[in-house]
């Protein structure tokens, strides 16, 4: 029998502790053996009985319980992943300074597996230099610290500090666990990813669009967070949940996408243009709905060129050494067209895939060849878009 991966779910004393119940469910239902280690403060929010019942394992807080099993070292030593959600400002400080005054802090010191923190707190606490320095220390040591989401906090205030959606924290855990790497390779890197498909309006109700769902770009964003990157996702007309730890900028048209990508790229180490950006847009925008006129043929729609964002980013790198990745969706002569596009655009990597009405767009899978400017070609077999995303990051990481 294959042993289930062992996950330690650390829960510290934030109001979002109740959301960790959902994360626990996702972990257990997907075949993980979860041991919950709550702090004493967190038991004010969710009781020990909930953790034991949901996990099917004892949930201890102090090092003085079941001492014969030496839990203060055993739990950390045997874990495949430790995730702390929510992580309080206090817990981040303790972890950064190596304090060990309860079972969770002891576990963090004895763990030799990947560690993920999902902080949640009021904006002031998050932005305080003490917290920011603790986060930087933990990241430098190899922990994945997920940026909190922006939104409603405890009470009436709104701002950065919300715990991301438990489903999305689960996604980060899944990717970190699958890689099993203790030192994430994109730590300290800012990556900008465009995703989705632009819409070019004809009038207030109609647009020219394309079939891109954004799933490949979102898979790139999720996997980049799990590899420690700071991620800006420029999302054009997608209907997908915000990935945990990602700064999502929503755009509609190619012109808006260009503006958002250029702004974010100013301090980016990597730019990945996975969005399907319209080559043309209607020359004129009708302020009111275009009407059908009796007995008249419709007027042809004149188009003008949109800016070529990939070529522009590739030619004017905002930073020396910035790696630029493009995508080519082709229906015919896929590889030949891809090679020509790589030369024309001047990017470092071009991910070429064959598309069709029911192929690639909207699907969970993809198959591609990654062409590099040095002539290397890597075929990625048909599989989940996340698997392709991981290969793209492998190739980016060696070029950084
Ligand atoms: C109602 C309430 C909500 C709290 N929410 C948070 C929170 O979201 N994030 C945080 O960092 N601290 C929060 N705190 C403060 C922590 O509970 C406090 O710092 C505690 O010492 C944390 O202990 P622990 O890190 O050992 O769990 C909250 C306190 C109370 C009373």
XYZ file of C-alpha atoms and ligand atoms in Angstrom:
431
model
C 0.000 0.000 0.000
C 1.311 3.442 -0.913
C 1.689 5.676 2.126
C -0.347 8.857 2.076
C 1.719 12.065 1.987
C 1.978 13.468 5.520
C 0.861 17.070 5.889
C 1.048 19.149 9.057
C -1.604 21.870 9.116
C -0.528 24.546 11.585
C -3.326 26.866 12.643
C -2.498 30.069 14.499
C -4.806 32.472 16.302
C -6.387 34.553 13.563
C -10.053 35.099 12.915
C -9.640 33.183 9.615
C -8.917 29.927 11.517
C -12.387 28.663 10.550
C -11.338 28.709 6.877
C -8.597 26.191 7.703
C -11.399 23.609 8.258
C -12.114 23.813 4.532
C -8.429 23.486 3.697
C -8.230 20.446 5.980
C -11.162 18.862 4.155
C -9.553 19.434 0.767
C -6.320 17.865 2.011
C -7.918 14.791 3.590
C -10.332 14.204 0.705
C -7.460 14.274 -1.784
C -5.607 11.502 0.049
C -3.313 13.260 2.507
C -2.681 12.184 6.081
C -3.127 15.460 7.960
C -2.015 16.228 11.486
C -3.417 19.539 12.733
C -1.237 21.502 15.154
C -3.257 24.451 16.455
C -1.784 27.154 18.693
C -3.390 27.802 22.068
C -4.695 31.164 20.809
C -6.323 29.541 17.780
C -8.427 27.278 20.009
C -10.420 30.410 20.895
C -11.650 30.389 17.295
C -11.902 26.654 16.432
C -11.811 23.935 19.095
C -9.607 20.858 19.301
C -12.597 18.547 18.710
C -13.164 19.970 15.216
C -9.544 19.358 14.203
C -9.428 15.814 15.588
C -12.749 14.828 14.070
C -12.033 16.291 10.622
C -8.463 15.000 10.400
C -8.943 11.615 12.086
C -5.760 12.330 14.061
C -5.109 13.820 17.493
C -4.632 17.584 17.479
C -2.168 18.793 20.099
C -1.065 22.261 20.998
C 1.665 21.834 23.587
C 4.879 19.810 23.683
C 3.782 18.318 27.012
C 1.060 16.106 25.544
C 1.902 12.437 24.642
C 5.501 13.111 25.676
C 6.503 9.437 25.214
C 6.069 9.944 21.460
C 8.364 13.001 21.526
C 5.908 14.938 19.341
C 7.932 18.154 19.375
C 10.464 16.543 17.028
C 8.607 13.568 15.529
C 5.777 15.512 13.839
C 8.104 17.862 11.969
C 10.661 15.192 11.078
C 8.116 12.915 9.423
C 6.169 15.575 7.504
C 6.215 15.876 3.701
C 4.724 19.377 3.903
C 3.978 21.883 6.663
C 1.364 24.528 5.897
C 0.457 27.242 8.410
C -2.943 28.762 7.627
C -3.761 31.241 8.889
C -0.309 32.444 9.933
C -0.588 35.303 12.442
C 1.886 38.177 12.662
C 2.987 36.567 15.926
C 3.585 33.173 14.267
C 5.606 34.710 11.418
C 7.754 36.523 14.007
C 8.291 33.361 16.041
C 9.140 31.308 12.959
C 11.531 33.945 11.624
C 13.354 34.083 14.960
C 13.357 30.371 15.687
C 11.274 30.512 18.861
C 10.007 27.160 20.101
C 7.479 27.681 22.885
C 4.673 25.429 21.654
C 4.173 22.380 19.434
C 3.754 24.296 16.162
C 6.923 26.376 16.577
C 8.886 23.234 17.547
C 7.493 21.482 14.475
C 8.616 24.358 12.223
C 12.165 23.999 13.557
C 12.336 20.239 13.091
C 10.677 20.075 9.653
C 13.039 19.418 6.735
C 10.246 19.402 4.131
C 8.779 22.339 2.171
C 6.946 24.894 4.354
C 4.073 27.148 3.242
C 2.744 30.105 5.258
C -0.602 31.723 4.443
C -0.578 34.938 6.505
C -3.800 36.716 7.462
C -4.048 39.859 9.554
C -5.084 43.498 9.463
C -3.383 45.598 6.805
C -1.447 47.619 9.400
C 0.013 44.456 10.931
C 0.898 43.063 7.484
C 2.546 46.291 6.311
C 4.512 46.854 9.523
C 8.263 46.690 8.808
C 8.653 44.052 11.535
C 6.236 41.701 9.747
C 7.675 42.479 6.323
C 11.205 41.731 7.539
C 10.045 38.467 9.098
C 8.372 37.469 5.819
C 11.541 38.325 3.878
C 13.604 36.211 6.308
C 11.282 33.224 5.939
C 11.314 33.511 2.137
C 15.088 33.800 2.069
C 15.247 30.543 4.009
C 13.086 28.761 1.450
C 9.565 29.003 2.845
C 6.738 29.855 0.456
C 4.891 32.804 2.015
C 1.641 33.448 0.143
C 0.740 37.124 -0.226
C -2.573 37.807 1.542
C -5.588 38.773 -0.545
C -7.207 42.202 -0.617
C -10.768 42.416 0.656
C -13.025 42.554 3.671
C -11.184 42.084 6.989
C -12.553 41.519 10.490
C -15.064 44.203 11.355
C -15.822 46.860 8.798
C -12.411 47.472 7.274
C -11.165 46.449 3.860
C -7.581 46.070 2.687
C -4.734 43.659 2.167
C -4.550 40.922 4.776
C -7.354 38.484 3.984
C -6.635 34.777 3.952
C -6.886 33.619 0.311
C -9.614 31.179 -0.623
C -8.904 27.764 1.009
C -9.280 26.035 -2.382
C -6.496 28.205 -3.744
C -4.244 27.627 -0.696
C -4.825 23.936 -1.341
C -3.629 24.429 -4.942
C -0.381 25.987 -3.694
C 0.093 23.060 -1.265
C -0.573 20.553 -4.037
C 2.054 22.087 -6.311
C 4.645 22.489 -3.553
C 4.116 18.897 -2.451
C 4.281 17.575 -6.027
C 7.649 19.250 -6.610
C 8.906 18.265 -3.156
C 11.656 20.883 -3.379
C 12.670 22.593 -0.155
C 14.349 25.569 -1.883
C 11.870 27.169 -4.327
C 13.714 28.533 -7.395
C 11.663 31.672 -8.110
C 12.049 33.269 -4.663
C 12.680 37.007 -4.914
C 11.574 37.043 -8.566
C 8.709 39.150 -9.898
C 6.916 37.430 -12.742
C 4.249 39.036 -14.907
C 1.824 36.775 -16.743
C -0.927 37.752 -19.167
C -3.892 35.402 -19.487
C -7.240 35.154 -21.245
C -8.374 36.736 -24.472
C -8.867 40.402 -25.309
C -12.206 41.785 -26.489
C -12.290 44.612 -28.987
C -15.599 46.482 -28.800
C -17.640 47.327 -31.892
C -20.420 49.029 -29.975
C -21.658 48.953 -26.334
C -22.977 45.379 -26.714
C -20.710 43.652 -29.275
C -17.042 42.827 -29.487
C -14.486 40.871 -31.520
C -13.038 38.216 -29.243
C -11.349 34.826 -29.171
C -11.777 31.474 -27.476
C -8.977 31.711 -24.914
C -10.175 30.715 -21.422
C -7.091 31.878 -19.517
C -6.501 28.439 -17.963
C -2.892 28.154 -19.174
C -2.003 31.610 -17.806
C -3.682 30.821 -14.471
C -1.798 27.502 -14.291
C 1.422 29.472 -14.814
C 0.437 31.872 -12.019
C -0.408 29.101 -9.523
C 2.779 27.162 -10.178
C 4.910 30.335 -9.981
C 3.506 31.141 -6.517
C 4.349 27.601 -5.402
C 7.913 28.176 -6.633
C 8.159 31.320 -4.485
C 7.619 34.083 -7.079
C 5.786 37.366 -6.646
C 3.176 37.191 -9.386
C 1.227 39.845 -11.283
C -1.471 38.342 -13.471
C -2.914 40.585 -16.179
C -6.213 38.872 -16.848
C -8.330 39.583 -19.916
C -11.979 38.501 -19.723
C -11.581 35.286 -17.756
C -14.111 33.583 -15.483
C -11.581 31.893 -13.178
C -10.979 32.212 -9.429
C -8.093 34.458 -8.348
C -5.099 32.231 -7.530
C -3.779 32.613 -3.971
C -0.984 35.129 -3.532
C -1.397 36.666 -6.980
C -1.952 40.339 -7.768
C -4.686 40.167 -10.437
C -5.095 43.163 -12.786
C -8.223 42.948 -14.938
C -8.249 44.304 -18.475
C -10.578 44.149 -21.483
C -8.880 45.240 -24.701
C -5.420 44.757 -26.222
C -4.589 48.407 -25.576
C -5.507 48.052 -21.879
C -3.527 44.810 -21.677
C -0.459 46.515 -23.171
C -0.665 49.317 -20.610
C -1.032 46.920 -17.659
C 1.753 44.584 -18.832
C 4.214 47.424 -19.503
C 3.523 48.931 -16.071
C 4.008 45.624 -14.243
C 7.025 44.661 -16.389
C 8.997 47.712 -15.227
C 10.470 45.720 -12.312
C 9.780 42.180 -13.555
C 12.368 39.430 -13.939
C 10.086 37.454 -16.251
C 7.203 38.337 -18.564
C 5.056 35.513 -19.927
C 2.542 36.518 -22.565
C 0.032 33.661 -22.428
C -2.990 35.825 -23.312
C -4.529 35.686 -26.768
C -4.223 39.333 -27.779
C -6.295 40.488 -30.758
C -4.116 41.513 -33.713
C -6.795 43.918 -34.964
C -9.567 46.038 -33.519
C -12.507 47.825 -35.147
C -11.322 51.149 -36.575
C -14.391 52.846 -35.150
C -16.390 52.343 -32.007
C -20.094 53.097 -32.360
C -21.276 54.934 -29.237
C -24.772 53.408 -29.619
C -25.857 49.896 -30.645
C -25.431 49.391 -34.422
C -28.911 48.942 -35.871
C -30.116 46.658 -38.633
C -31.601 48.761 -41.457
C -34.435 47.332 -43.578
C -33.350 46.350 -47.076
C -29.698 47.342 -46.500
C -26.655 45.048 -46.379
C -24.548 45.451 -43.245
C -21.625 47.870 -43.580
C -18.207 46.125 -43.609
C -16.195 46.456 -40.415
C -12.899 48.256 -40.989
C -10.058 47.036 -38.748
C -6.823 48.613 -37.577
C -3.761 46.932 -36.122
C -3.347 46.557 -32.383
C 0.066 47.098 -30.769
C 2.290 44.000 -30.784
C 2.924 43.712 -27.047
C 5.195 40.647 -27.209
C 7.487 42.214 -29.829
C 7.579 45.487 -27.887
C 8.401 43.836 -24.538
C 11.067 41.688 -26.204
C 12.715 44.659 -27.934
C 12.626 47.105 -24.991
C 13.479 45.016 -21.960
C 12.629 47.018 -18.859
C 15.490 45.299 -16.985
C 18.724 43.736 -18.125
C 18.377 39.974 -18.145
C 14.584 40.051 -18.177
C 13.306 36.763 -19.638
C 10.412 37.075 -22.097
C 8.200 34.134 -23.003
C 5.583 34.198 -25.762
C 2.857 31.808 -26.860
C 1.914 30.935 -30.413
C -1.457 29.352 -31.108
C -1.347 27.911 -34.597
C -3.771 25.864 -36.665
C -1.474 24.906 -39.610
C 2.270 24.350 -40.110
C 2.519 24.691 -36.368
C 6.290 24.339 -35.884
C 7.363 26.255 -38.996
C 5.064 29.139 -38.067
C 6.324 28.973 -34.485
C 10.002 29.185 -35.503
C 9.258 32.169 -37.760
C 7.329 33.863 -34.951
C 10.168 33.354 -32.450
C 12.574 35.161 -34.793
C 10.069 37.908 -35.598
C 9.134 38.634 -31.986
C 12.599 38.413 -30.446
C 11.490 36.668 -27.244
C 13.635 34.097 -25.370
C 11.125 31.247 -25.373
C 8.084 30.613 -27.508
C 5.516 28.021 -26.477
C 3.898 26.708 -29.627
C 0.656 24.802 -29.521
C -1.883 23.689 -32.024
C -5.344 25.092 -31.476
C -8.774 24.497 -32.917
C -12.383 25.033 -31.904
C -12.341 22.109 -29.474
C -8.582 21.845 -29.014
C -6.585 23.546 -26.254
C -8.983 26.492 -25.719
C -10.976 25.962 -22.537
C -9.481 22.520 -21.993
C -7.585 21.401 -18.883
C -4.868 19.831 -21.037
C -2.323 21.044 -23.489
C 0.517 19.773 -25.642
C 3.275 22.053 -26.837
C 6.791 22.536 -28.106
C 8.925 25.140 -26.350
C 11.241 26.846 -28.819
C 14.231 28.719 -27.429
C 16.152 31.565 -29.055
C 19.338 29.451 -28.782
C 17.728 26.828 -31.061
C 16.732 24.328 -28.347
C 13.344 22.680 -28.793
C 11.510 20.858 -26.002
C 8.416 18.812 -26.717
C 5.984 18.653 -23.799
C 3.565 15.728 -24.152
C -0.201 16.008 -23.832
C -1.055 16.559 -20.177
C -2.419 19.036 -17.618
C -1.738 22.719 -18.324
C 0.023 22.832 -14.943
C 2.563 20.256 -16.125
C 3.369 22.456 -19.132
C 3.601 25.447 -16.785
C 6.195 23.634 -14.624
C 8.353 22.870 -17.695
C 8.132 26.520 -18.767
C 9.315 27.639 -15.292
C 12.154 25.068 -15.397
C 13.321 26.627 -18.662
C 12.881 30.176 -17.367
C 14.761 29.407 -14.122
C 17.917 28.296 -15.940
C 17.875 31.529 -17.975
C 17.503 33.859 -14.979
C -10.817 38.497 17.594
C -9.352 38.420 17.293
C -8.930 38.260 15.996
C -7.565 38.207 15.707
N -7.197 38.032 14.402
C -5.881 38.031 14.103
C -5.476 37.871 12.745
O -6.274 37.700 11.828
N -4.151 37.888 12.475
C -3.204 38.047 13.446
O -2.022 38.092 13.126
N -3.574 38.179 14.742
C -4.886 38.168 15.098
N -5.259 38.296 16.402
C -4.222 38.418 17.429
C -3.644 37.045 17.798
O -4.660 36.188 18.251
C -2.570 37.189 18.867
O -1.453 37.885 18.316
C -2.109 35.855 19.422
O -1.088 36.086 20.371
C -1.576 34.942 18.317
O -1.063 33.764 18.890
P -0.500 32.557 17.987
O 0.359 33.189 16.930
O 0.271 31.718 18.920
O -1.657 31.841 17.442
C -6.613 38.326 16.732
C -7.045 38.455 18.049
C -8.397 38.495 18.327
C -8.822 38.652 19.762
